[in-house]
PDB file of C-alpha atoms and ligand atoms in Angstrom:
ATOM      1  CA  UNK A   5       9.433  20.922   1.431  1.00 97.00           C
ATOM      2  CA  UNK A   6       8.538  17.264   0.462  1.00 98.00           C
ATOM      3  CA  UNK A   7      10.483  14.618   1.839  1.00 98.00           C
ATOM      4  CA  UNK A   8      10.240  10.948   0.020  1.00 98.00           C
ATOM      5  CA  UNK A   9      11.736   7.815   1.579  1.00 98.00           C
ATOM      6  CA  UNK A  10      13.243   5.324  -1.178  1.00 98.00           C
ATOM      7  CA  UNK A  11      15.781   2.157  -0.671  1.00 98.00           C
ATOM      8  CA  UNK A  12      18.634   1.650  -3.043  1.00 96.00           C
ATOM      9  CA  UNK A  13      17.919  -0.664  -5.533  1.00 96.00           C
ATOM     10  CA  UNK A  14      14.861  -2.065  -7.039  1.00 96.00           C
ATOM     11  CA  UNK A  15      12.303   0.262  -5.665  1.00 97.00           C
ATOM     12  CA  UNK A  16      14.623   3.080  -6.377  1.00 98.00           C
ATOM     13  CA  UNK A  17      15.252   2.432 -10.308  1.00 97.00           C
ATOM     14  CA  UNK A  18      11.788   1.553 -10.582  1.00 97.00           C
ATOM     15  CA  UNK A  19       9.812   5.022  -8.799  1.00 98.00           C
ATOM     16  CA  UNK A  20      11.937   6.774 -11.265  1.00 98.00           C
ATOM     17  CA  UNK A  21       9.664   6.963 -14.505  1.00 97.00           C
ATOM     18  CA  UNK A  22       7.001   7.435 -11.863  1.00 97.00           C
ATOM     19  CA  UNK A  23       8.609  10.685 -10.476  1.00 98.00           C
ATOM     20  CA  UNK A  24       9.087  11.699 -14.097  1.00 97.00           C
ATOM     21  CA  UNK A  25       5.846  11.596 -14.505  1.00 97.00           C
ATOM     22  CA  UNK A  26       5.440  13.712 -11.689  1.00 97.00           C
ATOM     23  CA  UNK A  27       8.021  16.534 -13.218  1.00 97.00           C
ATOM     24  CA  UNK A  28      10.679  14.985 -10.702  1.00 98.00           C
ATOM     25  CA  UNK A  29      13.722  14.142 -11.484  1.00 98.00           C
ATOM     26  CA  UNK A  30      16.814  12.914  -9.276  1.00 98.00           C
ATOM     27  CA  UNK A  31      19.597  15.193  -9.603  1.00 97.00           C
ATOM     28  CA  UNK A  32      22.356  12.524  -7.621  1.00 95.00           C
ATOM     29  CA  UNK A  33      22.775   8.657  -8.364  1.00 95.00           C
ATOM     30  CA  UNK A  34      22.735   6.841  -5.036  1.00 94.00           C
ATOM     31  CA  UNK A  35      24.983   4.380  -6.280  1.00 93.00           C
ATOM     32  CA  UNK A  36      27.432   6.985  -7.001  1.00 93.00           C
ATOM     33  CA  UNK A  37      26.972   9.293  -4.049  1.00 91.00           C
ATOM     34  CA  UNK A  38      27.532   8.569  -0.608  1.00 93.00           C
ATOM     35  CA  UNK A  39      24.660  11.096   0.248  1.00 96.00           C
ATOM     36  CA  UNK A  40      21.708  10.072   2.206  1.00 97.00           C
ATOM     37  CA  UNK A  41      19.378  13.122   1.032  1.00 98.00           C
ATOM     38  CA  UNK A  42      19.177  13.791  -2.771  1.00 98.00           C
ATOM     39  CA  UNK A  43      18.067  16.871  -4.065  1.00 97.00           C
ATOM     40  CA  UNK A  44      15.828  16.793  -7.098  1.00 98.00           C
ATOM     41  CA  UNK A  45      14.749  19.575  -9.883  1.00 98.00           C
ATOM     42  CA  UNK A  46      12.309  20.836  -7.924  1.00 97.00           C
ATOM     43  CA  UNK A  47      13.410  22.718  -4.785  1.00 96.00           C
ATOM     44  CA  UNK A  48      10.494  21.592  -2.760  1.00 97.00           C
ATOM     45  CA  UNK A  49      11.240  18.152  -3.313  1.00 98.00           C
ATOM     46  CA  UNK A  50      13.876  15.885  -1.641  1.00 98.00           C
ATOM     47  CA  UNK A  51      14.925  12.164  -1.580  1.00 98.00           C
ATOM     48  CA  UNK A  52      16.100  10.384   1.222  1.00 98.00           C
ATOM     49  CA  UNK A  53      17.913   7.280   1.368  1.00 98.00           C
ATOM     50  CA  UNK A  54      16.768   5.058   4.035  1.00 98.00           C
ATOM     51  CA  UNK A  55      16.813   1.039   4.881  1.00 97.00           C
ATOM     52  CA  UNK A  56      13.931  -1.105   3.078  1.00 97.00           C
ATOM     53  CA  UNK A  57      12.781  -2.052   6.408  1.00 96.00           C
ATOM     54  CA  UNK A  58      13.165   1.651   7.958  1.00 98.00           C
ATOM     55  CA  UNK A  59      10.634   3.310   4.728  1.00 98.00           C
ATOM     56  CA  UNK A  60       7.485   2.597   7.062  1.00 98.00           C
ATOM     57  CA  UNK A  61       8.821   4.079   9.826  1.00 98.00           C
ATOM     58  CA  UNK A  62      10.122   7.369   8.689  1.00 98.00           C
ATOM     59  CA  UNK A  63       6.956   8.065   7.299  1.00 98.00           C
ATOM     60  CA  UNK A  64       4.912   6.942   9.970  1.00 97.00           C
ATOM     61  CA  UNK A  65       7.050   9.393  12.393  1.00 97.00           C
ATOM     62  CA  UNK A  66       7.200  12.033  10.094  1.00 97.00           C
ATOM     63  CA  UNK A  67      10.947  11.582   8.766  1.00 98.00           C
ATOM     64  CA  UNK A  68       9.683  11.386   5.311  1.00 98.00           C
ATOM     65  CA  UNK A  69       6.351  12.852   4.352  1.00 98.00           C
ATOM     66  CA  UNK A  70       5.929   9.807   1.426  1.00 98.00           C
ATOM     67  CA  UNK A  71       7.566   6.523   1.124  1.00 98.00           C
ATOM     68  CA  UNK A  72       7.616   3.541  -1.275  1.00 98.00           C
ATOM     69  CA  UNK A  73       7.998   0.593   0.344  1.00 98.00           C
ATOM     70  CA  UNK A  74       6.966  -3.582  -0.777  1.00 98.00           C
ATOM     71  CA  UNK A  75       3.473  -5.207   0.887  1.00 98.00           C
ATOM     72  CA  UNK A  76       6.054  -7.793   2.602  1.00 98.00           C
ATOM     73  CA  UNK A  77       7.408  -4.629   4.741  1.00 98.00           C
ATOM     74  CA  UNK A  78       4.258  -2.860   5.137  1.00 97.00           C
ATOM     75  CA  UNK A  79       2.197  -6.236   6.767  1.00 97.00           C
ATOM     76  CA  UNK A  80       5.476  -6.600   8.844  1.00 97.00           C
ATOM     77  CA  UNK A  81       5.846  -3.296   9.902  1.00 96.00           C
ATOM     78  CA  UNK A  82       1.822  -3.239  10.785  1.00 96.00           C
ATOM     79  CA  UNK A  83       1.110  -0.093   8.419  1.00 92.00           C
ATOM     80  CA  UNK A  84      -0.317   1.720  11.551  1.00 91.00           C
ATOM     81  CA  UNK A  85      -0.164   5.400  10.868  1.00 90.00           C
ATOM     82  CA  UNK A  86       0.170   5.527   7.289  1.00 97.00           C
ATOM     83  CA  UNK A  87      -2.345   6.430   4.050  1.00 97.00           C
ATOM     84  CA  UNK A  88      -1.611   3.999   1.578  1.00 97.00           C
ATOM     85  CA  UNK A  89      -3.085   5.179  -1.432  1.00 95.00           C
ATOM     86  CA  UNK A  90      -1.715   3.762  -4.540  1.00 97.00           C
ATOM     87  CA  UNK A  91      -0.349   0.084  -5.131  1.00 98.00           C
ATOM     88  CA  UNK A  92       2.436   1.030  -7.464  1.00 98.00           C
ATOM     89  CA  UNK A  93       2.784  -1.829  -9.349  1.00 97.00           C
ATOM     90  CA  UNK A  94       6.481  -2.598  -9.282  1.00 97.00           C
ATOM     91  CA  UNK A  95       9.390  -4.337  -7.848  1.00 97.00           C
ATOM     92  CA  UNK A  96       7.000  -7.167  -8.602  1.00 97.00           C
ATOM     93  CA  UNK A  97       7.590 -10.461  -6.699  1.00 98.00           C
ATOM     94  CA  UNK A  98       6.002 -13.308  -4.723  1.00 98.00           C
ATOM     95  CA  UNK A  99       6.374 -14.311  -0.856  1.00 98.00           C
ATOM     96  CA  UNK A 100       6.838 -18.328  -1.211  1.00 98.00           C
ATOM     97  CA  UNK A 101       7.714 -20.866   1.084  1.00 98.00           C
ATOM     98  CA  UNK A 102      10.743 -23.110  -0.404  1.00 98.00           C
ATOM     99  CA  UNK A 103      12.338 -26.409   0.822  1.00 98.00           C
ATOM    100  CA  UNK A 104      15.671 -28.174   0.128  1.00 98.00           C
ATOM    101  CA  UNK A 105      14.384 -30.521  -3.656  1.00 97.00           C
ATOM    102  CA  UNK A 106      15.004 -33.643  -1.226  1.00 98.00           C
ATOM    103  CA  UNK A 107      12.500 -32.800   1.583  1.00 98.00           C
ATOM    104  CA  UNK A 108       9.007 -34.166   1.058  1.00 98.00           C
ATOM    105  CA  UNK A 109       7.187 -30.850   2.138  1.00 98.00           C
ATOM    106  CA  UNK A 110       3.933 -32.477   1.165  1.00 97.00           C
ATOM    107  CA  UNK A 111       4.197 -35.352   3.142  1.00 98.00           C
ATOM    108  CA  UNK A 112       5.331 -33.668   6.794  1.00 97.00           C
ATOM    109  CA  UNK A 113       2.526 -31.234   6.078  1.00 97.00           C
ATOM    110  CA  UNK A 114       0.223 -33.851   6.117  1.00 96.00           C
ATOM    111  CA  UNK A 115       1.912 -36.274   8.495  1.00 96.00           C
ATOM    112  CA  UNK A 116       0.876 -33.196  11.038  1.00 95.00           C
ATOM    113  CA  UNK A 117       5.060 -32.522  11.600  1.00 95.00           C
ATOM    114  CA  UNK A 118       6.474 -29.335  13.280  1.00 97.00           C
ATOM    115  CA  UNK A 119       8.172 -27.781  10.815  1.00 98.00           C
ATOM    116  CA  UNK A 120      10.991 -25.403  11.392  1.00 98.00           C
ATOM    117  CA  UNK A 121      10.660 -22.412   9.225  1.00 98.00           C
ATOM    118  CA  UNK A 122      13.338 -19.909   9.039  1.00 98.00           C
ATOM    119  CA  UNK A 123      12.514 -16.181   7.485  1.00 98.00           C
ATOM    120  CA  UNK A 124      12.817 -12.564   8.201  1.00 98.00           C
ATOM    121  CA  UNK A 125       8.773 -12.006   7.652  1.00 98.00           C
ATOM    122  CA  UNK A 126       8.308 -13.742  10.608  1.00 98.00           C
ATOM    123  CA  UNK A 127       4.405 -12.070  10.883  1.00 98.00           C
ATOM    124  CA  UNK A 128       3.359 -13.354   6.931  1.00 98.00           C
ATOM    125  CA  UNK A 129       4.837 -16.720   7.959  1.00 98.00           C
ATOM    126  CA  UNK A 130       3.111 -17.043  11.268  1.00 98.00           C
ATOM    127  CA  UNK A 131      -0.333 -15.978  10.039  1.00 98.00           C
ATOM    128  CA  UNK A 132      -0.164 -18.260   6.661  1.00 98.00           C
ATOM    129  CA  UNK A 133       0.935 -21.364   8.731  1.00 98.00           C
ATOM    130  CA  UNK A 134      -1.793 -20.690  10.992  1.00 98.00           C
ATOM    131  CA  UNK A 135      -4.583 -20.127   8.539  1.00 97.00           C
ATOM    132  CA  UNK A 136      -3.355 -24.264   7.243  1.00 96.00           C
ATOM    133  CA  UNK A 137      -3.247 -25.414  10.223  1.00 96.00           C
ATOM    134  CA  UNK A 138       0.572 -26.391  10.174  1.00 97.00           C
ATOM    135  CA  UNK A 139       2.420 -26.132  13.562  1.00 97.00           C
ATOM    136  CA  UNK A 140       6.149 -24.739  12.831  1.00 98.00           C
ATOM    137  CA  UNK A 141       8.832 -23.071  14.839  1.00 98.00           C
ATOM    138  CA  UNK A 142       9.815 -19.474  13.373  1.00 98.00           C
ATOM    139  CA  UNK A 143      13.279 -18.670  13.148  1.00 98.00           C
ATOM    140  CA  UNK A 144      14.066 -15.109  12.518  1.00 98.00           C
ATOM    141  CA  UNK A 145      16.808 -14.394  10.163  1.00 98.00           C
ATOM    142  CA  UNK A 146      18.119 -10.751   8.400  1.00 96.00           C
ATOM    143  CA  UNK A 147      19.256 -12.108   5.136  1.00 95.00           C
ATOM    144  CA  UNK A 148      20.637 -15.372   3.356  1.00 97.00           C
ATOM    145  CA  UNK A 149      17.319 -17.326   4.162  1.00 97.00           C
ATOM    146  CA  UNK A 150      18.234 -18.999   1.486  1.00 98.00           C
ATOM    147  CA  UNK A 151      21.360 -21.304   3.480  1.00 98.00           C
ATOM    148  CA  UNK A 152      19.259 -22.364   6.546  1.00 98.00           C
ATOM    149  CA  UNK A 153      17.695 -25.433   4.785  1.00 98.00           C
ATOM    150  CA  UNK A 154      21.208 -26.677   3.436  1.00 98.00           C
ATOM    151  CA  UNK A 155      22.769 -26.016   6.655  1.00 98.00           C
ATOM    152  CA  UNK A 156      19.908 -27.968   8.596  1.00 98.00           C
ATOM    153  CA  UNK A 157      18.982 -24.542  10.482  1.00 98.00           C
ATOM    154  CA  UNK A 158      15.484 -24.855   8.746  1.00 98.00           C
ATOM    155  CA  UNK A 159      13.384 -27.633   6.951  1.00 98.00           C
ATOM    156  CA  UNK A 160      11.832 -24.711   5.442  1.00 98.00           C
ATOM    157  CA  UNK A 161      11.588 -20.777   4.509  1.00 99.00           C
ATOM    158  CA  UNK A 162       9.416 -17.875   3.642  1.00 98.00           C
ATOM    159  CA  UNK A 163      11.479 -15.372   1.276  1.00 98.00           C
ATOM    160  CA  UNK A 164      10.524 -13.213  -1.976  1.00 98.00           C
ATOM    161  CA  UNK A 165      10.714 -14.727  -5.214  1.00 98.00           C
ATOM    162  CA  UNK A 166      11.017 -13.353  -8.359  1.00 97.00           C
ATOM    163  CA  UNK A 167      13.104 -15.197 -11.329  1.00 97.00           C
ATOM    164  CA  UNK A 168      13.444 -18.165  -8.530  1.00 98.00           C
ATOM    165  CA  UNK A 169      16.962 -18.395 -10.115  1.00 98.00           C
ATOM    166  CA  UNK A 170      18.206 -17.858  -6.219  1.00 98.00           C
ATOM    167  CA  UNK A 171      16.010 -20.778  -5.014  1.00 98.00           C
ATOM    168  CA  UNK A 172      17.432 -23.543  -8.251  1.00 98.00           C
ATOM    169  CA  UNK A 173      21.128 -22.560  -7.354  1.00 98.00           C
ATOM    170  CA  UNK A 174      20.654 -23.253  -3.639  1.00 98.00           C
ATOM    171  CA  UNK A 175      18.764 -26.474  -4.516  1.00 98.00           C
ATOM    172  CA  UNK A 176      15.173 -25.332  -3.110  1.00 98.00           C
ATOM    173  CA  UNK A 177      12.183 -25.562  -4.831  1.00 98.00           C
ATOM    174  CA  UNK A 178       9.267 -23.504  -4.300  1.00 98.00           C
ATOM    175  CA  UNK A 179       6.321 -25.186  -2.472  1.00 98.00           C
ATOM    176  CA  UNK A 180       4.033 -22.449  -1.591  1.00 98.00           C
ATOM    177  CA  UNK A 181       3.101 -19.264  -2.845  1.00 98.00           C
ATOM    178  CA  UNK A 182       1.717 -17.167  -0.144  1.00 98.00           C
ATOM    179  CA  UNK A 183       0.904 -14.069  -1.628  1.00 98.00           C
ATOM    180  CA  UNK A 184       2.120 -11.297  -4.551  1.00 98.00           C
ATOM    181  CA  UNK A 185       4.060  -8.494  -4.027  1.00 98.00           C
ATOM    182  CA  UNK A 186       4.668  -5.302  -5.115  1.00 98.00           C
ATOM    183  CA  UNK A 187       5.327  -2.073  -4.136  1.00 98.00           C
ATOM    184  CA  UNK A 188       2.836   1.091  -2.133  1.00 98.00           C
ATOM    185  CA  UNK A 189       3.303   4.666  -1.787  1.00 98.00           C
ATOM    186  CA  UNK A 190       2.626   5.310   1.386  1.00 98.00           C
ATOM    187  CA  UNK A 191       1.973   8.768   3.300  1.00 98.00           C
ATOM    188  CA  UNK A 192       2.122  10.421   6.449  1.00 98.00           C
ATOM    189  CA  UNK A 193      -1.434  11.156   7.585  1.00 96.00           C
ATOM    190  CA  UNK A 194      -0.507  14.087   8.841  1.00 97.00           C
ATOM    191  CA  UNK A 195       1.442  15.539   5.826  1.00 97.00           C
ATOM    192  CA  UNK A 196      -1.499  14.491   3.442  1.00 96.00           C
ATOM    193  CA  UNK A 197      -3.212  17.311   5.514  1.00 96.00           C
ATOM    194  CA  UNK A 198      -0.839  20.180   5.909  1.00 97.00           C
ATOM    195  CA  UNK A 199       1.075  19.530   2.546  1.00 98.00           C
ATOM    196  CA  UNK A 200      -2.255  18.711   0.710  1.00 96.00           C
ATOM    197  CA  UNK A 201      -1.547  21.027  -2.168  1.00 97.00           C
ATOM    198  CA  UNK A 202       2.075  20.186  -2.745  1.00 97.00           C
ATOM    199  CA  UNK A 203       1.254  16.157  -2.360  1.00 98.00           C
ATOM    200  CA  UNK A 204      -1.949  15.802  -4.429  1.00 97.00           C
ATOM    201  CA  UNK A 205      -0.715  16.431  -7.937  1.00 97.00           C
ATOM    202  CA  UNK A 206       2.216  14.016  -6.726  1.00 97.00           C
ATOM    203  CA  UNK A 207      -0.308  11.340  -5.522  1.00 97.00           C
ATOM    204  CA  UNK A 208      -2.496  12.237  -9.555  1.00 97.00           C
ATOM    205  CA  UNK A 209       0.625  11.681 -11.470  1.00 97.00           C
ATOM    206  CA  UNK A 210       1.783   8.514 -10.078  1.00 97.00           C
ATOM    207  CA  UNK A 211      -1.898   7.106 -10.439  1.00 97.00           C
ATOM    208  CA  UNK A 212      -2.132   8.366 -14.204  1.00 96.00           C
ATOM    209  CA  UNK A 213       1.269   6.949 -14.778  1.00 96.00           C
ATOM    210  CA  UNK A 214       0.242   3.464 -13.134  1.00 95.00           C
ATOM    211  CA  UNK A 215      -2.954   3.503 -15.522  1.00 93.00           C
ATOM    212  CA  UNK A 216      -1.110   4.200 -18.444  1.00 91.00           C
ATOM    213  CA  UNK A 217       1.257   1.403 -17.846  1.00 85.00           C
ATOM    214  CA  UNK A 218      -1.644  -1.028 -17.211  1.00 84.00           C
ATOM    215  CA  UNK A 219      -2.825  -0.201 -20.326  1.00 79.00           C
ATOM    216  CA  UNK A 220       0.150  -0.751 -22.282  1.00 76.00           C
ATOM    217  CA  UNK A 221       1.511  -3.733 -20.706  1.00 69.00           C
TER     218      UNK A 221
HETATM  219  P1  AMP B 326      15.571 -14.308  -7.603  1.00 61.94           P
HETATM  220  O1  AMP B 326      16.400 -15.276  -8.003  1.00 61.94           O
HETATM  221  O2  AMP B 326      15.200 -13.320  -9.109  1.00 61.94           O
HETATM  222  O3  AMP B 326      13.734 -15.281  -7.607  1.00 61.94           O
HETATM  223  O4  AMP B 326      14.974 -13.213  -6.385  1.00 61.94           O
HETATM  224  C1  AMP B 326      15.129 -14.079  -5.354  1.00 61.94           C
HETATM  225  C2  AMP B 326      16.198 -12.881  -4.316  1.00 61.94           C
HETATM  226  O5  AMP B 326      16.232 -11.568  -4.375  1.00 61.94           O
HETATM  227  C3  AMP B 326      15.576 -13.710  -3.044  1.00 61.94           C
HETATM  228  O6  AMP B 326      16.948 -13.285  -2.355  1.00 61.94           O
HETATM  229  C4  AMP B 326      14.819 -12.639  -2.447  1.00 61.94           C
HETATM  230  O7  AMP B 326      14.562 -11.858  -1.150  1.00 61.94           O
HETATM  231  C5  AMP B 326      15.171 -11.138  -3.073  1.00 61.94           C
HETATM  232  N1  AMP B 326      13.796 -10.310  -4.122  1.00 61.94           N
HETATM  233  C6  AMP B 326      13.025 -10.841  -5.003  1.00 61.94           C
HETATM  234  N2  AMP B 326      12.599  -9.617  -5.612  1.00 61.94           N
HETATM  235  C7  AMP B 326      12.775  -8.933  -4.487  1.00 61.94           C
HETATM  236  C8  AMP B 326      11.947  -7.610  -3.923  1.00 61.94           C
HETATM  237  N3  AMP B 326      10.950  -7.380  -4.845  1.00 61.94           N
HETATM  238  N4  AMP B 326      12.359  -6.935  -3.386  1.00 61.94           N
HETATM  239  C9  AMP B 326      13.445  -7.105  -2.867  1.00 61.94           C
HETATM  240  N5  AMP B 326      13.664  -8.373  -2.422  1.00 61.94           N
HETATM  241  C10 AMP B 326      13.723  -9.342  -3.416  1.00 61.94           C
END
């Protein structure tokens, strides 16, 4: 049995066409079912639904053989024990720094001010501000980062931005792009060796589908 860990939402939706290219069809809709283990049309393949931040942990410890997870989540997790063969080019967005539109970020940085930065992505934020030589106090949050500058909890946030609509709706502006983000396939290293015959064809089909998407887009 091959177990693939996915998170509900964008990653699940955008992984479906890749699975279809590998001849795998998920037989239940996670938005309609309460089941956490979803069967597929292939008796030897199942999908487990886990929180996005738990995907690397499931795959690292063998709770799943494969998983799909954002580069952001992988960096925060550390990626230890995971084979990362493919950038799937899905769930694309960027990791950025944003502030209130009346906050002068450039002068604060120029003057060497100590910034309060709220984020779920503390490893990425720490590394980014250290590389710029900016002193920061990091405030760990688990969601609704946009609220932090509006309530005075922080001067800036580090968060994922896709269309920019969420920032705009909350009077925030993007002042730095830290990195582009997309989702990766991660594979348990022992499973890759022991279940090679079942996993290889999936990797190959994903890889071909990504290539033909790149050609057609
Ligand atoms: P947007 O309004 O389109 O810029 O989306 C921003 C909101 O969606 C923020 O709350 C982000 O944390 C979240 N978001 C955007 N892209 C992603 C992604 N690829 N994965 C997870 N969350 C995302």
